[in-house]
mmCIF file with all atom_site columns, C-alpha atoms and ligand atoms in Angstrom:
data_model
loop_
_atom_site.group_PDB
_atom_site.id
_atom_site.type_symbol
_atom_site.label_atom_id
_atom_site.label_alt_id
_atom_site.label_comp_id
_atom_site.label_asym_id
_atom_site.label_entity_id
_atom_site.label_seq_id
_atom_site.pdbx_PDB_ins_code
_atom_site.Cartn_x
_atom_site.Cartn_y
_atom_site.Cartn_z
_atom_site.occupancy
_atom_site.B_iso_or_equiv
_atom_site.pdbx_formal_charge
_atom_site.auth_seq_id
_atom_site.auth_comp_id
_atom_site.auth_asym_id
_atom_site.auth_atom_id
_atom_site.pdbx_PDB_model_num
ATOM   1   C CA  . MET A 1 1   ? 0.037   -0.013  0.019  1.00 71.00 ? 18  MET A CA  1
ATOM   2   C CA  . GLU A 1 2   ? 1.202   3.476   -0.704 1.00 94.00 ? 19  GLU A CA  1
ATOM   3   C CA  . TYR A 1 3   ? 2.493   4.994   2.552  1.00 95.00 ? 20  TYR A CA  1
ATOM   4   C CA  . PHE A 1 4   ? 0.073   7.927   2.893  1.00 95.00 ? 21  PHE A CA  1
ATOM   5   C CA  . ASN A 1 5   ? -2.872  5.660   1.987  1.00 96.00 ? 22  ASN A CA  1
ATOM   6   C CA  . LEU A 1 6   ? -1.648  3.203   4.678  1.00 96.00 ? 23  LEU A CA  1
ATOM   7   C CA  . ILE A 1 7   ? -1.462  5.716   7.498  1.00 96.00 ? 24  ILE A CA  1
ATOM   8   C CA  . SER A 1 8   ? -4.867  7.058   6.472  1.00 95.00 ? 25  SER A CA  1
ATOM   9   C CA  . LYS A 1 9   ? -6.413  3.574   6.527  1.00 96.00 ? 26  LYS A CA  1
ATOM   10  C CA  . ARG A 1 10  ? -5.192  2.571   9.980  1.00 98.00 ? 27  ARG A CA  1
ATOM   11  C CA  . TYR A 1 11  ? -7.786  3.068   12.652 1.00 98.00 ? 28  TYR A CA  1
ATOM   12  C CA  . SER A 1 12  ? -8.597  1.589   16.090 1.00 98.00 ? 29  SER A CA  1
ATOM   13  C CA  . VAL A 1 13  ? -10.478 -1.600  15.348 1.00 98.00 ? 30  VAL A CA  1
ATOM   14  C CA  . ARG A 1 14  ? -12.873 -2.420  18.146 1.00 98.00 ? 31  ARG A CA  1
ATOM   15  C CA  . SER A 1 15  ? -14.747 -5.333  16.583 1.00 98.00 ? 32  SER A CA  1
ATOM   16  C CA  . TYR A 1 16  ? -13.009 -8.467  15.088 1.00 98.00 ? 33  TYR A CA  1
ATOM   17  C CA  . LYS A 1 17  ? -13.981 -11.475 13.046 1.00 98.00 ? 34  LYS A CA  1
ATOM   18  C CA  . PRO A 1 18  ? -13.016 -14.879 14.537 1.00 96.00 ? 35  PRO A CA  1
ATOM   19  C CA  . ASP A 1 19  ? -11.012 -15.802 11.412 1.00 98.00 ? 36  ASP A CA  1
ATOM   20  C CA  . PRO A 1 20  ? -7.450  -16.945 12.127 1.00 98.00 ? 37  PRO A CA  1
ATOM   21  C CA  . VAL A 1 21  ? -4.470  -14.797 11.248 1.00 98.00 ? 38  VAL A CA  1
ATOM   22  C CA  . GLU A 1 22  ? -2.228  -16.668 8.781  1.00 98.00 ? 39  GLU A CA  1
ATOM   23  C CA  . ASP A 1 23  ? 1.150   -17.435 10.299 1.00 98.00 ? 40  ASP A CA  1
ATOM   24  C CA  . GLU A 1 24  ? 2.881   -15.818 7.289  1.00 98.00 ? 41  GLU A CA  1
ATOM   25  C CA  . LYS A 1 25  ? 1.109   -12.547 8.063  1.00 98.00 ? 42  LYS A CA  1
ATOM   26  C CA  . LEU A 1 26  ? 1.962   -12.806 11.731 1.00 98.00 ? 43  LEU A CA  1
ATOM   27  C CA  . GLN A 1 27  ? 5.619   -13.318 10.865 1.00 98.00 ? 44  GLN A CA  1
ATOM   28  C CA  . LYS A 1 28  ? 5.590   -10.238 8.591  1.00 98.00 ? 45  LYS A CA  1
ATOM   29  C CA  . VAL A 1 29  ? 4.033   -8.092  11.271 1.00 98.00 ? 46  VAL A CA  1
ATOM   30  C CA  . LEU A 1 30  ? 6.691   -9.254  13.734 1.00 99.00 ? 47  LEU A CA  1
ATOM   31  C CA  . GLU A 1 31  ? 9.446   -8.682  11.201 1.00 98.00 ? 48  GLU A CA  1
ATOM   32  C CA  . ALA A 1 32  ? 8.212   -5.080  10.747 1.00 98.00 ? 49  ALA A CA  1
ATOM   33  C CA  . ALA A 1 33  ? 8.511   -4.648  14.546 1.00 99.00 ? 50  ALA A CA  1
ATOM   34  C CA  . ARG A 1 34  ? 11.991  -6.105  14.491 1.00 98.00 ? 51  ARG A CA  1
ATOM   35  C CA  . LEU A 1 35  ? 13.129  -3.518  12.000 1.00 98.00 ? 52  LEU A CA  1
ATOM   36  C CA  . ALA A 1 36  ? 12.031  -0.576  14.085 1.00 98.00 ? 53  ALA A CA  1
ATOM   37  C CA  . PRO A 1 37  ? 14.686  1.894   15.198 1.00 98.00 ? 54  PRO A CA  1
ATOM   38  C CA  . THR A 1 38  ? 15.434  2.114   18.902 1.00 98.00 ? 55  THR A CA  1
ATOM   39  C CA  . ALA A 1 39  ? 17.655  4.521   20.827 1.00 98.00 ? 56  ALA A CA  1
ATOM   40  C CA  . ASP A 1 40  ? 21.356  3.450   20.503 1.00 98.00 ? 57  ASP A CA  1
ATOM   41  C CA  . ASN A 1 41  ? 19.888  0.300   18.830 1.00 98.00 ? 58  ASN A CA  1
ATOM   42  C CA  . ARG A 1 42  ? 19.407  -1.288  22.215 1.00 98.00 ? 59  ARG A CA  1
ATOM   43  C CA  . GLN A 1 43  ? 16.164  -3.074  21.214 1.00 98.00 ? 60  GLN A CA  1
ATOM   44  C CA  . PRO A 1 44  ? 14.898  -3.108  24.826 1.00 98.00 ? 61  PRO A CA  1
ATOM   45  C CA  . PHE A 1 45  ? 11.598  -4.896  24.149 1.00 98.00 ? 62  PHE A CA  1
ATOM   46  C CA  . GLN A 1 46  ? 9.938   -8.234  23.864 1.00 98.00 ? 63  GLN A CA  1
ATOM   47  C CA  . LEU A 1 47  ? 6.653   -9.094  22.071 1.00 99.00 ? 64  LEU A CA  1
ATOM   48  C CA  . ILE A 1 48  ? 4.404   -11.622 23.679 1.00 98.00 ? 65  ILE A CA  1
ATOM   49  C CA  . ILE A 1 49  ? 1.964   -13.373 21.305 1.00 98.00 ? 66  ILE A CA  1
ATOM   50  C CA  . ILE A 1 50  ? -1.123  -14.666 23.030 1.00 98.00 ? 67  ILE A CA  1
ATOM   51  C CA  . HIS A 1 51  ? -3.687  -17.007 21.441 1.00 98.00 ? 68  HIS A CA  1
ATOM   52  C CA  . THR A 1 52  ? -7.023  -15.776 22.742 1.00 98.00 ? 69  THR A CA  1
ATOM   53  C CA  . SER A 1 53  ? -8.959  -19.025 22.511 1.00 98.00 ? 70  SER A CA  1
ATOM   54  C CA  . GLY A 1 54  ? -9.369  -20.680 25.916 1.00 98.00 ? 71  GLY A CA  1
ATOM   55  C CA  . LYS A 1 55  ? -7.754  -17.747 27.773 1.00 98.00 ? 72  LYS A CA  1
ATOM   56  C CA  . GLU A 1 56  ? -10.749 -15.386 27.695 1.00 97.00 ? 73  GLU A CA  1
ATOM   57  C CA  . ALA A 1 57  ? -11.301 -15.310 31.467 1.00 98.00 ? 74  ALA A CA  1
ATOM   58  C CA  . ASP A 1 58  ? -7.668  -14.390 32.169 1.00 98.00 ? 75  ASP A CA  1
ATOM   59  C CA  . LEU A 1 59  ? -7.550  -11.821 29.300 1.00 98.00 ? 76  LEU A CA  1
ATOM   60  C CA  . ARG A 1 60  ? -10.639 -10.159 30.579 1.00 98.00 ? 77  ARG A CA  1
ATOM   61  C CA  . LYS A 1 61  ? -8.788  -9.436  33.833 1.00 98.00 ? 78  LYS A CA  1
ATOM   62  C CA  . ILE A 1 62  ? -6.234  -7.495  31.806 1.00 98.00 ? 79  ILE A CA  1
ATOM   63  C CA  . TYR A 1 63  ? -8.766  -5.459  29.762 1.00 98.00 ? 80  TYR A CA  1
ATOM   64  C CA  . ASN A 1 64  ? -12.399 -5.960  30.244 1.00 98.00 ? 81  ASN A CA  1
ATOM   65  C CA  . ARG A 1 65  ? -13.932 -5.318  26.830 1.00 98.00 ? 82  ARG A CA  1
ATOM   66  C CA  . ASP A 1 66  ? -15.741 -7.873  24.692 1.00 97.00 ? 83  ASP A CA  1
ATOM   67  C CA  . TRP A 1 67  ? -13.915 -6.758  21.521 1.00 98.00 ? 84  TRP A CA  1
ATOM   68  C CA  . PHE A 1 68  ? -10.503 -7.279  23.227 1.00 98.00 ? 85  PHE A CA  1
ATOM   69  C CA  . LEU A 1 69  ? -11.248 -11.022 23.238 1.00 96.00 ? 86  LEU A CA  1
ATOM   70  C CA  . GLN A 1 70  ? -12.708 -11.334 19.776 1.00 98.00 ? 87  GLN A CA  1
ATOM   71  C CA  . ALA A 1 71  ? -9.505  -11.410 17.734 1.00 98.00 ? 88  ALA A CA  1
ATOM   72  C CA  . PRO A 1 72  ? -7.630  -14.761 17.545 1.00 98.00 ? 89  PRO A CA  1
ATOM   73  C CA  . LEU A 1 73  ? -4.425  -13.112 18.667 1.00 98.00 ? 90  LEU A CA  1
ATOM   74  C CA  . ILE A 1 74  ? -3.340  -10.469 21.187 1.00 98.00 ? 91  ILE A CA  1
ATOM   75  C CA  . ILE A 1 75  ? 0.123   -8.996  21.204 1.00 99.00 ? 92  ILE A CA  1
ATOM   76  C CA  . CYS A 1 76  ? 1.685   -7.432  24.255 1.00 99.00 ? 93  CYS A CA  1
ATOM   77  C CA  . ALA A 1 77  ? 4.731   -5.189  23.889 1.00 99.00 ? 94  ALA A CA  1
ATOM   78  C CA  . VAL A 1 78  ? 6.845   -5.113  27.011 1.00 98.00 ? 95  VAL A CA  1
ATOM   79  C CA  . GLY A 1 79  ? 9.857   -2.909  27.840 1.00 98.00 ? 96  GLY A CA  1
ATOM   80  C CA  . VAL A 1 80  ? 13.084  -4.146  29.408 1.00 98.00 ? 97  VAL A CA  1
ATOM   81  C CA  . PRO A 1 81  ? 14.256  -1.028  31.291 1.00 98.00 ? 98  PRO A CA  1
ATOM   82  C CA  . ARG A 1 82  ? 17.775  -2.329  32.048 1.00 98.00 ? 99  ARG A CA  1
ATOM   83  C CA  . LEU A 1 83  ? 18.470  -2.628  28.308 1.00 98.00 ? 100 LEU A CA  1
ATOM   84  C CA  . SER A 1 84  ? 17.179  0.860   27.354 1.00 98.00 ? 101 SER A CA  1
ATOM   85  C CA  . TRP A 1 85  ? 19.109  3.947   26.493 1.00 98.00 ? 102 TRP A CA  1
ATOM   86  C CA  . VAL A 1 86  ? 19.208  6.778   29.119 1.00 98.00 ? 103 VAL A CA  1
ATOM   87  C CA  . ARG A 1 87  ? 20.180  10.353  28.240 1.00 98.00 ? 104 ARG A CA  1
ATOM   88  C CA  . ARG A 1 88  ? 22.765  12.262  30.330 1.00 98.00 ? 105 ARG A CA  1
ATOM   89  C CA  . ASP A 1 89  ? 19.970  14.038  32.234 1.00 98.00 ? 106 ASP A CA  1
ATOM   90  C CA  . ASN A 1 90  ? 18.569  10.599  33.172 1.00 98.00 ? 107 ASN A CA  1
ATOM   91  C CA  . ARG A 1 91  ? 15.675  10.732  30.699 1.00 98.00 ? 108 ARG A CA  1
ATOM   92  C CA  . ARG A 1 92  ? 14.914  7.131   29.799 1.00 98.00 ? 109 ARG A CA  1
ATOM   93  C CA  . TYR A 1 93  ? 13.712  6.444   26.246 1.00 98.00 ? 110 TYR A CA  1
ATOM   94  C CA  . LEU A 1 94  ? 12.109  3.018   26.850 1.00 98.00 ? 111 LEU A CA  1
ATOM   95  C CA  . ASP A 1 95  ? 8.552   4.132   26.103 1.00 98.00 ? 112 ASP A CA  1
ATOM   96  C CA  . VAL A 1 96  ? 9.589   5.920   22.887 1.00 98.00 ? 113 VAL A CA  1
ATOM   97  C CA  . ASP A 1 97  ? 11.362  2.830   21.694 1.00 98.00 ? 114 ASP A CA  1
ATOM   98  C CA  . VAL A 1 98  ? 8.365   0.544   22.413 1.00 98.00 ? 115 VAL A CA  1
ATOM   99  C CA  . ALA A 1 99  ? 5.962   2.978   20.742 1.00 98.00 ? 116 ALA A CA  1
ATOM   100 C CA  . ILE A 1 100 ? 7.993   2.957   17.546 1.00 98.00 ? 117 ILE A CA  1
ATOM   101 C CA  . VAL A 1 101 ? 8.150   -0.845  17.614 1.00 98.00 ? 118 VAL A CA  1
ATOM   102 C CA  . MET A 1 102 ? 4.400   -1.034  18.102 1.00 98.00 ? 119 MET A CA  1
ATOM   103 C CA  . ASP A 1 103 ? 3.774   1.582   15.364 1.00 98.00 ? 120 ASP A CA  1
ATOM   104 C CA  . HIS A 1 104 ? 5.844   -0.486  12.870 1.00 98.00 ? 121 HIS A CA  1
ATOM   105 C CA  . LEU A 1 105 ? 3.913   -3.619  13.862 1.00 98.00 ? 122 LEU A CA  1
ATOM   106 C CA  . ILE A 1 106 ? 0.497   -1.851  13.599 1.00 98.00 ? 123 ILE A CA  1
ATOM   107 C CA  . LEU A 1 107 ? 1.188   -0.276  10.210 1.00 98.00 ? 124 LEU A CA  1
ATOM   108 C CA  . GLU A 1 108 ? 2.362   -3.538  8.714  1.00 98.00 ? 125 GLU A CA  1
ATOM   109 C CA  . ALA A 1 109 ? -0.807  -5.215  10.164 1.00 98.00 ? 126 ALA A CA  1
ATOM   110 C CA  . THR A 1 110 ? -2.887  -2.512  8.350  1.00 98.00 ? 127 THR A CA  1
ATOM   111 C CA  . ASN A 1 111 ? -0.900  -3.127  5.158  1.00 97.00 ? 128 ASN A CA  1
ATOM   112 C CA  . LEU A 1 112 ? -1.887  -6.795  5.336  1.00 98.00 ? 129 LEU A CA  1
ATOM   113 C CA  . GLY A 1 113 ? -5.583  -6.061  5.927  1.00 98.00 ? 130 GLY A CA  1
ATOM   114 C CA  . LEU A 1 114 ? -5.423  -6.822  9.633  1.00 98.00 ? 131 LEU A CA  1
ATOM   115 C CA  . GLY A 1 115 ? -6.943  -4.735  12.414 1.00 98.00 ? 132 GLY A CA  1
ATOM   116 C CA  . THR A 1 116 ? -5.268  -3.532  15.605 1.00 98.00 ? 133 THR A CA  1
ATOM   117 C CA  . CYS A 1 117 ? -5.991  -1.166  18.519 1.00 98.00 ? 134 CYS A CA  1
ATOM   118 C CA  . TRP A 1 118 ? -3.434  0.437   20.821 1.00 98.00 ? 135 TRP A CA  1
ATOM   119 C CA  . ILE A 1 119 ? -4.431  -0.388  24.411 1.00 99.00 ? 136 ILE A CA  1
ATOM   120 C CA  . ALA A 1 120 ? -2.713  1.339   27.318 1.00 98.00 ? 137 ALA A CA  1
ATOM   121 C CA  . ALA A 1 121 ? -5.634  1.417   29.686 1.00 98.00 ? 138 ALA A CA  1
ATOM   122 C CA  . PHE A 1 122 ? -5.159  -2.149  30.860 1.00 98.00 ? 139 PHE A CA  1
ATOM   123 C CA  . ASN A 1 123 ? -4.733  -3.515  34.359 1.00 98.00 ? 140 ASN A CA  1
ATOM   124 C CA  . SER A 1 124 ? -0.988  -3.705  34.717 1.00 98.00 ? 141 SER A CA  1
ATOM   125 C CA  . SER A 1 125 ? -0.912  -5.971  37.708 1.00 98.00 ? 142 SER A CA  1
ATOM   126 C CA  . ALA A 1 126 ? -3.326  -8.433  36.059 1.00 98.00 ? 143 ALA A CA  1
ATOM   127 C CA  . ALA A 1 127 ? -1.086  -8.363  32.918 1.00 98.00 ? 144 ALA A CA  1
ATOM   128 C CA  . ARG A 1 128 ? 1.951   -9.134  35.058 1.00 98.00 ? 145 ARG A CA  1
ATOM   129 C CA  . ASP A 1 129 ? 0.153   -11.953 36.736 1.00 98.00 ? 146 ASP A CA  1
ATOM   130 C CA  . VAL A 1 130 ? -1.496  -13.554 33.670 1.00 98.00 ? 147 VAL A CA  1
ATOM   131 C CA  . LEU A 1 131 ? 1.635   -13.282 31.510 1.00 98.00 ? 148 LEU A CA  1
ATOM   132 C CA  . GLY A 1 132 ? 4.070   -14.254 34.330 1.00 98.00 ? 149 GLY A CA  1
ATOM   133 C CA  . LEU A 1 133 ? 6.164   -11.095 33.847 1.00 98.00 ? 150 LEU A CA  1
ATOM   134 C CA  . PRO A 1 134 ? 9.189   -10.747 36.094 1.00 98.00 ? 151 PRO A CA  1
ATOM   135 C CA  . GLU A 1 135 ? 9.281   -7.564  38.231 1.00 97.00 ? 152 GLU A CA  1
ATOM   136 C CA  . GLU A 1 136 ? 11.770  -5.765  35.986 1.00 98.00 ? 153 GLU A CA  1
ATOM   137 C CA  . ILE A 1 137 ? 9.716   -6.165  32.846 1.00 98.00 ? 154 ILE A CA  1
ATOM   138 C CA  . GLU A 1 138 ? 7.237   -3.426  32.019 1.00 98.00 ? 155 GLU A CA  1
ATOM   139 C CA  . PRO A 1 139 ? 3.995   -4.199  30.087 1.00 98.00 ? 156 PRO A CA  1
ATOM   140 C CA  . LEU A 1 140 ? 3.368   -1.100  27.977 1.00 98.00 ? 157 LEU A CA  1
ATOM   141 C CA  . ILE A 1 141 ? 0.998   -1.758  25.131 1.00 98.00 ? 158 ILE A CA  1
ATOM   142 C CA  . PHE A 1 142 ? -1.471  -4.438  24.055 1.00 99.00 ? 159 PHE A CA  1
ATOM   143 C CA  . THR A 1 143 ? -3.240  -4.887  20.731 1.00 99.00 ? 160 THR A CA  1
ATOM   144 C CA  . PRO A 1 144 ? -5.606  -7.419  19.397 1.00 98.00 ? 161 PRO A CA  1
ATOM   145 C CA  . LEU A 1 145 ? -4.569  -8.764  15.965 1.00 98.00 ? 162 LEU A CA  1
ATOM   146 C CA  . GLY A 1 146 ? -7.297  -10.031 13.652 1.00 98.00 ? 163 GLY A CA  1
ATOM   147 C CA  . TYR A 1 147 ? -9.568  -9.217  10.788 1.00 98.00 ? 164 TYR A CA  1
ATOM   148 C CA  . PRO A 1 148 ? -11.731 -6.081  11.310 1.00 98.00 ? 165 PRO A CA  1
ATOM   149 C CA  . ALA A 1 149 ? -15.506 -6.536  11.669 1.00 98.00 ? 166 ALA A CA  1
ATOM   150 C CA  . ASP A 1 150 ? -16.192 -2.799  11.868 1.00 96.00 ? 167 ASP A CA  1
ATOM   151 C CA  . GLN A 1 151 ? -15.686 0.234   9.694  1.00 95.00 ? 168 GLN A CA  1
ATOM   152 C CA  . PRO A 1 152 ? -13.448 3.276   10.326 1.00 95.00 ? 169 PRO A CA  1
ATOM   153 C CA  . SER A 1 153 ? -15.158 6.410   11.476 1.00 93.00 ? 170 SER A CA  1
ATOM   154 C CA  . MET A 1 154 ? -14.155 9.965   10.534 1.00 93.00 ? 171 MET A CA  1
ATOM   155 C CA  . LYS A 1 155 ? -10.731 10.909  11.906 1.00 94.00 ? 172 LYS A CA  1
ATOM   156 C CA  . THR A 1 156 ? -10.827 13.879  14.204 1.00 96.00 ? 173 THR A CA  1
ATOM   157 C CA  . ARG A 1 157 ? -7.477  15.603  14.405 1.00 98.00 ? 174 ARG A CA  1
ATOM   158 C CA  . LYS A 1 158 ? -6.340  19.088  15.275 1.00 98.00 ? 175 LYS A CA  1
ATOM   159 C CA  . PRO A 1 159 ? -5.421  21.162  12.280 1.00 98.00 ? 176 PRO A CA  1
ATOM   160 C CA  . LEU A 1 160 ? -1.751  21.594  11.540 1.00 98.00 ? 177 LEU A CA  1
ATOM   161 C CA  . THR A 1 161 ? -1.966  25.236  12.577 1.00 98.00 ? 178 THR A CA  1
ATOM   162 C CA  . GLU A 1 162 ? -2.545  24.017  16.162 1.00 98.00 ? 179 GLU A CA  1
ATOM   163 C CA  . LEU A 1 163 ? 0.101   21.388  16.073 1.00 98.00 ? 180 LEU A CA  1
ATOM   164 C CA  . VAL A 1 164 ? 3.088   22.940  14.315 1.00 98.00 ? 181 VAL A CA  1
ATOM   165 C CA  . ARG A 1 165 ? 5.342   25.861  15.246 1.00 98.00 ? 182 ARG A CA  1
ATOM   166 C CA  . TYR A 1 166 ? 8.110   27.177  13.143 1.00 98.00 ? 183 TYR A CA  1
ATOM   167 C CA  . GLU A 1 167 ? 11.560  28.086  14.511 1.00 98.00 ? 184 GLU A CA  1
ATOM   168 C CA  . ARG A 1 168 ? 10.625  28.620  18.207 1.00 98.00 ? 185 ARG A CA  1
ATOM   169 C CA  . TRP A 1 169 ? 7.930   28.018  20.781 1.00 97.00 ? 186 TRP A CA  1
HETATM 170 C C1  . FMN B 2 .   ? -0.715  5.148   23.404 1.00 71.01 ? 15  FMN B C1  1
HETATM 171 C C2  . FMN B 2 .   ? -2.112  4.897   23.077 1.00 71.01 ? 15  FMN B C2  1
HETATM 172 C C3  . FMN B 2 .   ? -2.926  4.260   24.005 1.00 71.01 ? 15  FMN B C3  1
HETATM 173 C C4  . FMN B 2 .   ? -4.256  3.919   23.705 1.00 71.01 ? 15  FMN B C4  1
HETATM 174 N N1  . FMN B 2 .   ? -5.014  3.240   24.582 1.00 71.01 ? 15  FMN B N1  1
HETATM 175 C C5  . FMN B 2 .   ? -6.261  2.866   24.287 1.00 71.01 ? 15  FMN B C5  1
HETATM 176 C C6  . FMN B 2 .   ? -7.040  2.058   25.185 1.00 71.01 ? 15  FMN B C6  1
HETATM 177 O O1  . FMN B 2 .   ? -6.578  1.727   26.232 1.00 71.01 ? 15  FMN B O1  1
HETATM 178 N N2  . FMN B 2 .   ? -8.303  1.692   24.739 1.00 71.01 ? 15  FMN B N2  1
HETATM 179 C C7  . FMN B 2 .   ? -8.821  2.065   23.549 1.00 71.01 ? 15  FMN B C7  1
HETATM 180 O O2  . FMN B 2 .   ? -9.947  1.686   23.249 1.00 71.01 ? 15  FMN B O2  1
HETATM 181 N N3  . FMN B 2 .   ? -8.085  2.855   22.735 1.00 71.01 ? 15  FMN B N3  1
HETATM 182 C C8  . FMN B 2 .   ? -6.863  3.225   23.035 1.00 71.01 ? 15  FMN B C8  1
HETATM 183 N N4  . FMN B 2 .   ? -6.115  4.000   22.126 1.00 71.01 ? 15  FMN B N4  1
HETATM 184 C C9  . FMN B 2 .   ? -6.660  4.341   20.837 1.00 71.01 ? 15  FMN B C9  1
HETATM 185 C C10 . FMN B 2 .   ? -6.994  5.834   20.691 1.00 71.01 ? 15  FMN B C10 1
HETATM 186 O O3  . FMN B 2 .   ? -8.143  6.150   21.443 1.00 71.01 ? 15  FMN B O3  1
HETATM 187 C C11 . FMN B 2 .   ? -7.114  6.139   19.177 1.00 71.01 ? 15  FMN B C11 1
HETATM 188 O O4  . FMN B 2 .   ? -5.902  5.838   18.545 1.00 71.01 ? 15  FMN B O4  1
HETATM 189 C C12 . FMN B 2 .   ? -7.474  7.611   18.947 1.00 71.01 ? 15  FMN B C12 1
HETATM 190 O O5  . FMN B 2 .   ? -8.742  7.882   19.444 1.00 71.01 ? 15  FMN B O5  1
HETATM 191 C C13 . FMN B 2 .   ? -7.515  7.908   17.438 1.00 71.01 ? 15  FMN B C13 1
HETATM 192 O O6  . FMN B 2 .   ? -8.405  7.001   16.751 1.00 71.01 ? 15  FMN B O6  1
HETATM 193 P P1  . FMN B 2 .   ? -7.930  6.078   15.573 1.00 71.01 ? 15  FMN B P1  1
HETATM 194 O O7  . FMN B 2 .   ? -6.798  5.158   16.178 1.00 71.01 ? 15  FMN B O7  1
HETATM 195 O O8  . FMN B 2 .   ? -9.122  5.311   15.140 1.00 71.01 ? 15  FMN B O8  1
HETATM 196 O O9  . FMN B 2 .   ? -7.346  6.950   14.487 1.00 71.01 ? 15  FMN B O9  1
HETATM 197 C C14 . FMN B 2 .   ? -4.769  4.327   22.427 1.00 71.01 ? 15  FMN B C14 1
HETATM 198 C C15 . FMN B 2 .   ? -3.941  4.948   21.432 1.00 71.01 ? 15  FMN B C15 1
HETATM 199 C C16 . FMN B 2 .   ? -2.651  5.179   21.817 1.00 71.01 ? 15  FMN B C16 1
HETATM 200 C C17 . FMN B 2 .   ? -1.776  5.800   20.689 1.00 71.01 ? 15  FMN B C17 1
#
């Protein structure tokens, strides 16, 4: 898909078909994530692939929405703070790195006709518990991965005049 068309097509999918995701497509989506840039190329992340079927009750503890459980797959992006780059003033770039990784993954999913939805409003302690995450690992973003069963709505975005400044604040 042409890039601008692709970024226009992506939307938060909140209804999924039960159809399985082909393994070839899953591998492409994961490869797109792998190619993401990270600060100092530290790659301080892991992706956890969860098959939804049979795990609905546990997954509901993480994010209690019916649509979250509809897709055949859920992906959780976790950060590994000890691997991440920290600027001289102690600003850690872990969240930025993981966001770029997730954006790569999500855009490739869109390119392949798959739906996704960024989810940050999950229950972090339930995620730790259900996924067996060690203390030092940070769950940052979830997304379902499956075929969309809904339609995009109109995008509401601020105009560029409210978002861009030239030369100085
Ligand atoms: C970092 C981040 C966290 C988000 N968390 C949630 C969430 O927890 N639940 C949800 O339904 N949508 C979540 N969203 C989706 C946004 O609400 C959505 O991207 C925004 O409203 C724009 O709509 P669009 O994605 O359809 O273009 C999140 C998006 C981002 C980028």
